[in-house]
Short mmCIF file of C-alpha atoms in Angstrom, two decimals:
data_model
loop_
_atom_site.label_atom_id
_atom_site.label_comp_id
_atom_site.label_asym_id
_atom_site.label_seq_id
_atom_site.Cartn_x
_atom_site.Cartn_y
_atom_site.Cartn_z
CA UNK O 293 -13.87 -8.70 7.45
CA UNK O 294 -10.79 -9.00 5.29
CA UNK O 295 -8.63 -5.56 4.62
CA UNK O 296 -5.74 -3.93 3.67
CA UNK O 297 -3.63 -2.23 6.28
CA UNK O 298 -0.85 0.21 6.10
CA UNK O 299 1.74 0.88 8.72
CA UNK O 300 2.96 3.56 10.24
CA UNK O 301 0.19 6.01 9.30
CA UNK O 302 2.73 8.76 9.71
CA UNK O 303 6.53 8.92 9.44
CA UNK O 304 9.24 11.42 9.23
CA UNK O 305 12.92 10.99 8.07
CA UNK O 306 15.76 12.45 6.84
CA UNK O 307 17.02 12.50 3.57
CA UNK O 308 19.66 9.62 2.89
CA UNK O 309 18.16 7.57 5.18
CA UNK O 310 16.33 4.06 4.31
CA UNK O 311 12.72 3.82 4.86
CA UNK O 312 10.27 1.27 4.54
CA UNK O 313 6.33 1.25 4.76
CA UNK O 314 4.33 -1.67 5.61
CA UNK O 315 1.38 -3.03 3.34
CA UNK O 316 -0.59 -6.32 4.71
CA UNK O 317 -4.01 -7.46 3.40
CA UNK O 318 -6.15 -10.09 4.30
CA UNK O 319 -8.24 -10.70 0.66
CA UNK O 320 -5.96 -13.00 -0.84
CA UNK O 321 -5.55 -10.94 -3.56
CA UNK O 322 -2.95 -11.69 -6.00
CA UNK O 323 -2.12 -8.06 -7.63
CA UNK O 324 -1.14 -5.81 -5.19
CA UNK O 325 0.21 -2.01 -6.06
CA UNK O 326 1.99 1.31 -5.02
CA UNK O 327 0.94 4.60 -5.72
CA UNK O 328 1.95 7.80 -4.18
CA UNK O 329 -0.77 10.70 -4.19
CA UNK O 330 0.58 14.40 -4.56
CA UNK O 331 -1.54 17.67 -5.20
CA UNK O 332 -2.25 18.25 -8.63
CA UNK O 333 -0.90 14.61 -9.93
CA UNK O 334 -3.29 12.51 -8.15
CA UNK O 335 -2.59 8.73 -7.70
CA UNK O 336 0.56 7.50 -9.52
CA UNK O 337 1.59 4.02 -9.29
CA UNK O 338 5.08 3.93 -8.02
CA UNK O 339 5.47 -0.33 -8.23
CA UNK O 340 2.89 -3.51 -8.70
CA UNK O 341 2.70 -7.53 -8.12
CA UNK O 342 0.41 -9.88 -9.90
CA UNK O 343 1.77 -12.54 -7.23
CA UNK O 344 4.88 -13.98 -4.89
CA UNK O 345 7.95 -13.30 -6.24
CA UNK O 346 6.47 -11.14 -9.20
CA UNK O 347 7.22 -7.12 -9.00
CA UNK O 348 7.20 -4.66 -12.01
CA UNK O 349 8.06 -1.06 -12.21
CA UNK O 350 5.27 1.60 -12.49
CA UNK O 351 5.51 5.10 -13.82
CA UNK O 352 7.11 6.57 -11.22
CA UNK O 353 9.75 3.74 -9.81
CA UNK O 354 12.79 5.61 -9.49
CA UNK O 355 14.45 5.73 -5.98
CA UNK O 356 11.74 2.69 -4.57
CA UNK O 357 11.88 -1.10 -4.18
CA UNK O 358 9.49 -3.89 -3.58
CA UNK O 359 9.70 -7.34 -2.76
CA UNK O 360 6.88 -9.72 -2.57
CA UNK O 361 7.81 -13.07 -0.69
CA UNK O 362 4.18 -13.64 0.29
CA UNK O 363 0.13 -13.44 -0.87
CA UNK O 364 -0.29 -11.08 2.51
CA UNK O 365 2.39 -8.40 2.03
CA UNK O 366 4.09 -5.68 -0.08
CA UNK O 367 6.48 -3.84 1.46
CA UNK O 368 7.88 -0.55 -0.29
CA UNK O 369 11.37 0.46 0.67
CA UNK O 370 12.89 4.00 -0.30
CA UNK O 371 16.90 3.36 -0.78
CA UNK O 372 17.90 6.82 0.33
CA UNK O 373 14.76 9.25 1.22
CA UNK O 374 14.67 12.61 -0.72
CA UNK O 375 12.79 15.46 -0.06
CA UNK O 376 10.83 15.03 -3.45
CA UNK O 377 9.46 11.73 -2.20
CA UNK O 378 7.30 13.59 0.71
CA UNK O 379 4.38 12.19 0.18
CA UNK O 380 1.19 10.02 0.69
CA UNK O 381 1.41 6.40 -0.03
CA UNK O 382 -1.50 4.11 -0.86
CA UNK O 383 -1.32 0.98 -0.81
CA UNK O 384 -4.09 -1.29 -2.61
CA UNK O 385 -5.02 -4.93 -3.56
CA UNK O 386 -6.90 -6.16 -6.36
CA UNK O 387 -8.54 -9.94 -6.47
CA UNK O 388 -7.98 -9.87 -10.73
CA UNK O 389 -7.77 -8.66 -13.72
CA UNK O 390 -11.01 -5.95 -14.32
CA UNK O 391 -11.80 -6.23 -10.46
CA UNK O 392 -11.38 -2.79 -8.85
CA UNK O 393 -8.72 -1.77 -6.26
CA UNK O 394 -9.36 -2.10 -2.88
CA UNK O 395 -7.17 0.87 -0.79
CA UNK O 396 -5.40 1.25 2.80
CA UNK O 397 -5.71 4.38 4.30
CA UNK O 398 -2.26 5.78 3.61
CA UNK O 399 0.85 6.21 5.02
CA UNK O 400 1.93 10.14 4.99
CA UNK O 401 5.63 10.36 4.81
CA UNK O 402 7.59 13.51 5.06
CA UNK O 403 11.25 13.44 4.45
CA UNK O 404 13.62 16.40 5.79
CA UNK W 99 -0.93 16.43 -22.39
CA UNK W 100 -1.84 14.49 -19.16
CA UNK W 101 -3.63 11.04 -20.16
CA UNK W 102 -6.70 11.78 -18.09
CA UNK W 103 -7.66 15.50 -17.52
CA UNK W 104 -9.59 16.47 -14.35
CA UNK W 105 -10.84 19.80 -13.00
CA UNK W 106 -9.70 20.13 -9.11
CA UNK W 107 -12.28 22.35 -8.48
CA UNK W 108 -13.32 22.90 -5.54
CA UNK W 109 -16.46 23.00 -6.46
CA UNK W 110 -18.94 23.75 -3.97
CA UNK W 111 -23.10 23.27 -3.76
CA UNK W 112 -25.79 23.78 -2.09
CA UNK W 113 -27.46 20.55 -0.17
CA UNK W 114 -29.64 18.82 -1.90
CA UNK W 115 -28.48 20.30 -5.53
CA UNK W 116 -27.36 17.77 -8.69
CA UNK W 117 -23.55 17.55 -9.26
CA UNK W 118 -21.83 16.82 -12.39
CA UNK W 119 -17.79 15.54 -12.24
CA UNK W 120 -16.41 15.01 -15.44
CA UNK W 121 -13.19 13.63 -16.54
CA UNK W 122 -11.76 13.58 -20.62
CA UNK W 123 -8.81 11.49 -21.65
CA UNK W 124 -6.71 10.76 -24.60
CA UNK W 125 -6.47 6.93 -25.32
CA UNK W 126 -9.05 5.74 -27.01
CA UNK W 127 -7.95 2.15 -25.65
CA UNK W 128 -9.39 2.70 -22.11
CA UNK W 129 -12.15 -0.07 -21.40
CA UNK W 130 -12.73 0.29 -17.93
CA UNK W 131 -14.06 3.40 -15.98
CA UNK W 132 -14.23 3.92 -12.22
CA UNK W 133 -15.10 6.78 -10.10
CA UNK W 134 -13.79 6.39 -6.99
CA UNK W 135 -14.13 8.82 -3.47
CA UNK W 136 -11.77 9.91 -1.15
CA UNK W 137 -12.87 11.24 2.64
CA UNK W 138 -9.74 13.29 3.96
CA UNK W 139 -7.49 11.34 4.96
CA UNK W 140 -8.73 7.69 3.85
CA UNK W 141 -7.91 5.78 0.88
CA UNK W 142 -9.84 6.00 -1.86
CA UNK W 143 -12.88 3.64 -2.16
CA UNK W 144 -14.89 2.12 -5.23
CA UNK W 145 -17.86 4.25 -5.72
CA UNK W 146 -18.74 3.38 -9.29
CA UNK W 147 -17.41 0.49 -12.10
CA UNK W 148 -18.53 0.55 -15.68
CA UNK W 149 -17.57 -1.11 -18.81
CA UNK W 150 -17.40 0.82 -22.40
CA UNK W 151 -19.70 3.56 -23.34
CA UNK W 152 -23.40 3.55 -21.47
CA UNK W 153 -25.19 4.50 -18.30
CA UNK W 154 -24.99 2.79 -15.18
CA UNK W 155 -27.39 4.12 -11.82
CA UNK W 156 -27.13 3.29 -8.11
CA UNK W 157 -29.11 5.01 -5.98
CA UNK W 158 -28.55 8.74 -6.16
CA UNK W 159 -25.62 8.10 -8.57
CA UNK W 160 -25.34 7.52 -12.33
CA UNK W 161 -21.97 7.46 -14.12
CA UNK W 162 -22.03 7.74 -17.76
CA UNK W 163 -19.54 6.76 -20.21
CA UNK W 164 -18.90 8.63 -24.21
CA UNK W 165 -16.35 7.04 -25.70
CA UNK W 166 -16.95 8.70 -28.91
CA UNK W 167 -15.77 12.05 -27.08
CA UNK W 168 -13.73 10.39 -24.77
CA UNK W 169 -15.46 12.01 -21.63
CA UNK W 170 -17.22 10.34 -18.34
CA UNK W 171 -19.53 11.67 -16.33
CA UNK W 172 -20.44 11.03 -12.11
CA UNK W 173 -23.99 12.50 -11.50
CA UNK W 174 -24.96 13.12 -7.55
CA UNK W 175 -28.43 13.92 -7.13
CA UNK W 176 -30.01 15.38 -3.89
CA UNK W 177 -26.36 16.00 -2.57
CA UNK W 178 -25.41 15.69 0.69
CA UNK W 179 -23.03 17.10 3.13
CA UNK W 180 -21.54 13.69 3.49
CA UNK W 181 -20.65 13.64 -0.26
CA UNK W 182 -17.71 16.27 0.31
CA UNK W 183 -15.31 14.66 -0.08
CA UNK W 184 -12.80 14.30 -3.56
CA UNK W 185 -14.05 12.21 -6.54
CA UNK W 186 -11.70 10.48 -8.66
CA UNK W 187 -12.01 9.32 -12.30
CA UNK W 188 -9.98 6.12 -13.14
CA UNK W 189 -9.83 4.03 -16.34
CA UNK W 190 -7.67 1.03 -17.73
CA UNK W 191 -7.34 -0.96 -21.11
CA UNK W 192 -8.45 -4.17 -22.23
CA UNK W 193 -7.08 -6.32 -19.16
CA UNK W 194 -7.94 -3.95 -16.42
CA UNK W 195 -5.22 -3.65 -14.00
CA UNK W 196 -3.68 -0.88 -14.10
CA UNK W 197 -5.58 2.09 -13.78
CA UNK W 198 -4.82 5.80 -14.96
CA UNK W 199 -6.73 8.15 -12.53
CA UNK W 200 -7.54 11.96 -12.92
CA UNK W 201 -6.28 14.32 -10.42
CA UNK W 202 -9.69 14.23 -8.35
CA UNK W 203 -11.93 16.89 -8.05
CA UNK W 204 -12.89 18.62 -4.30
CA UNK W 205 -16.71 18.79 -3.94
CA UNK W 206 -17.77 20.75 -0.76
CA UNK W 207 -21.81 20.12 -0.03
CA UNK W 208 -22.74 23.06 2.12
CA UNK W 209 -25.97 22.43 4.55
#
């Protein structure tokens, strides 16, 4: 069955240091996104891809990076972690426009 | 004013009792409207998709959509303890991709 994994499921760092969290899926989907989950916000999309080489700031983009060299992957880096970016990280696919997302499980970051 | 406005709760029932999870928002532009559910710890998964104002049932869940009041709806009827979980509203424009979602509400289904 195709999915969408995240890796590591759990990390903690310190703040200045560079970290970055693993997204793979296996749908083929084009649009891939970032959103980072926080009590009393909800989900808030951090960056997005509609396809390789494609990446586009979200509401809440400041201190993280993406790259997208392939279909498969997203990988979000943090320059310099910060204690405000303790969080939970969702990764999530999407085959097109109007389709819904399809989620990972999270990766729960806590920086120190 | 957040875009989409969403009661945390929690909001606890009774097994087998009807629950109601609303959500109101602010641009009249939204199209699309999910509800989605999260289990603790797992990412959130499609639970409901409708388009523009109307009713849509599956099984023991209806969602409605009122876009004259800009408010949606998740029914649950006959609730179970494996619906605790948190339910979260999510809506997007014309083109659908990039969803606003509501804080998410707790519901807690006691047996």
């Amino acid at each position: 069955d195709a999915e969408i994994t995240q890796s590591p499921r759990h990390k903690i760092t310190e703040t200045g240091r560079q970290v970055t969290l693993a997204c793979h899926q296996t749908w083929n989907h084009n649009n891939m996104f970032w959103y980072r989950q926080d009590l009393g916000h909800g989900l808030r999309l951090i960056h997005y891809s509609y396809g390789v080489q494609d990446t586009n700031k979200g509401e809440v983009s400041d201190g993280y990076s993406v790259s997208r060299s392939n279909t498969e992957d997203l990988p979000l880096t943090l320059e310099s972690a910060a204690s405000s970016q303790t969080s939970v990280y969702f990764c999530a696919s999407q085959r097109g426009l109007n389709s819904p997302l399809h989620f990972g499980n999270g990766t729960r970051l806590t920086v120190t | 004013q957040k875009e989409v406005e969403q009661d945390p709760g929690p909001l606890s029932v009774p097994e087998g009792a009807i629950v109601s999870l609303n959500c109101t928002y602010s641009n009249s532009a939204f199209q699309y409207f999910m509800w989605y559910r999260q289990y603790s710890r797992k990412g959130p998964e499609l639970l409901m998709y409708t388009y523009s104002s109307g009713n849509k049932e599956d099984g023991r869940f209806t969602a409605q959509v009122d876009k004259s009041s800009k408010y949606i709806s998740l029914f649950i009827r006959d609730s179970q303890p494996s619906d605790s979980a948190t339910y979260l509203c999510a809506m997007s424009g014309e083109y659908g991709n990039k969803l606003v979602f509501g804080a998410g509400t707790i519901l807690r289904v006691k047996s």
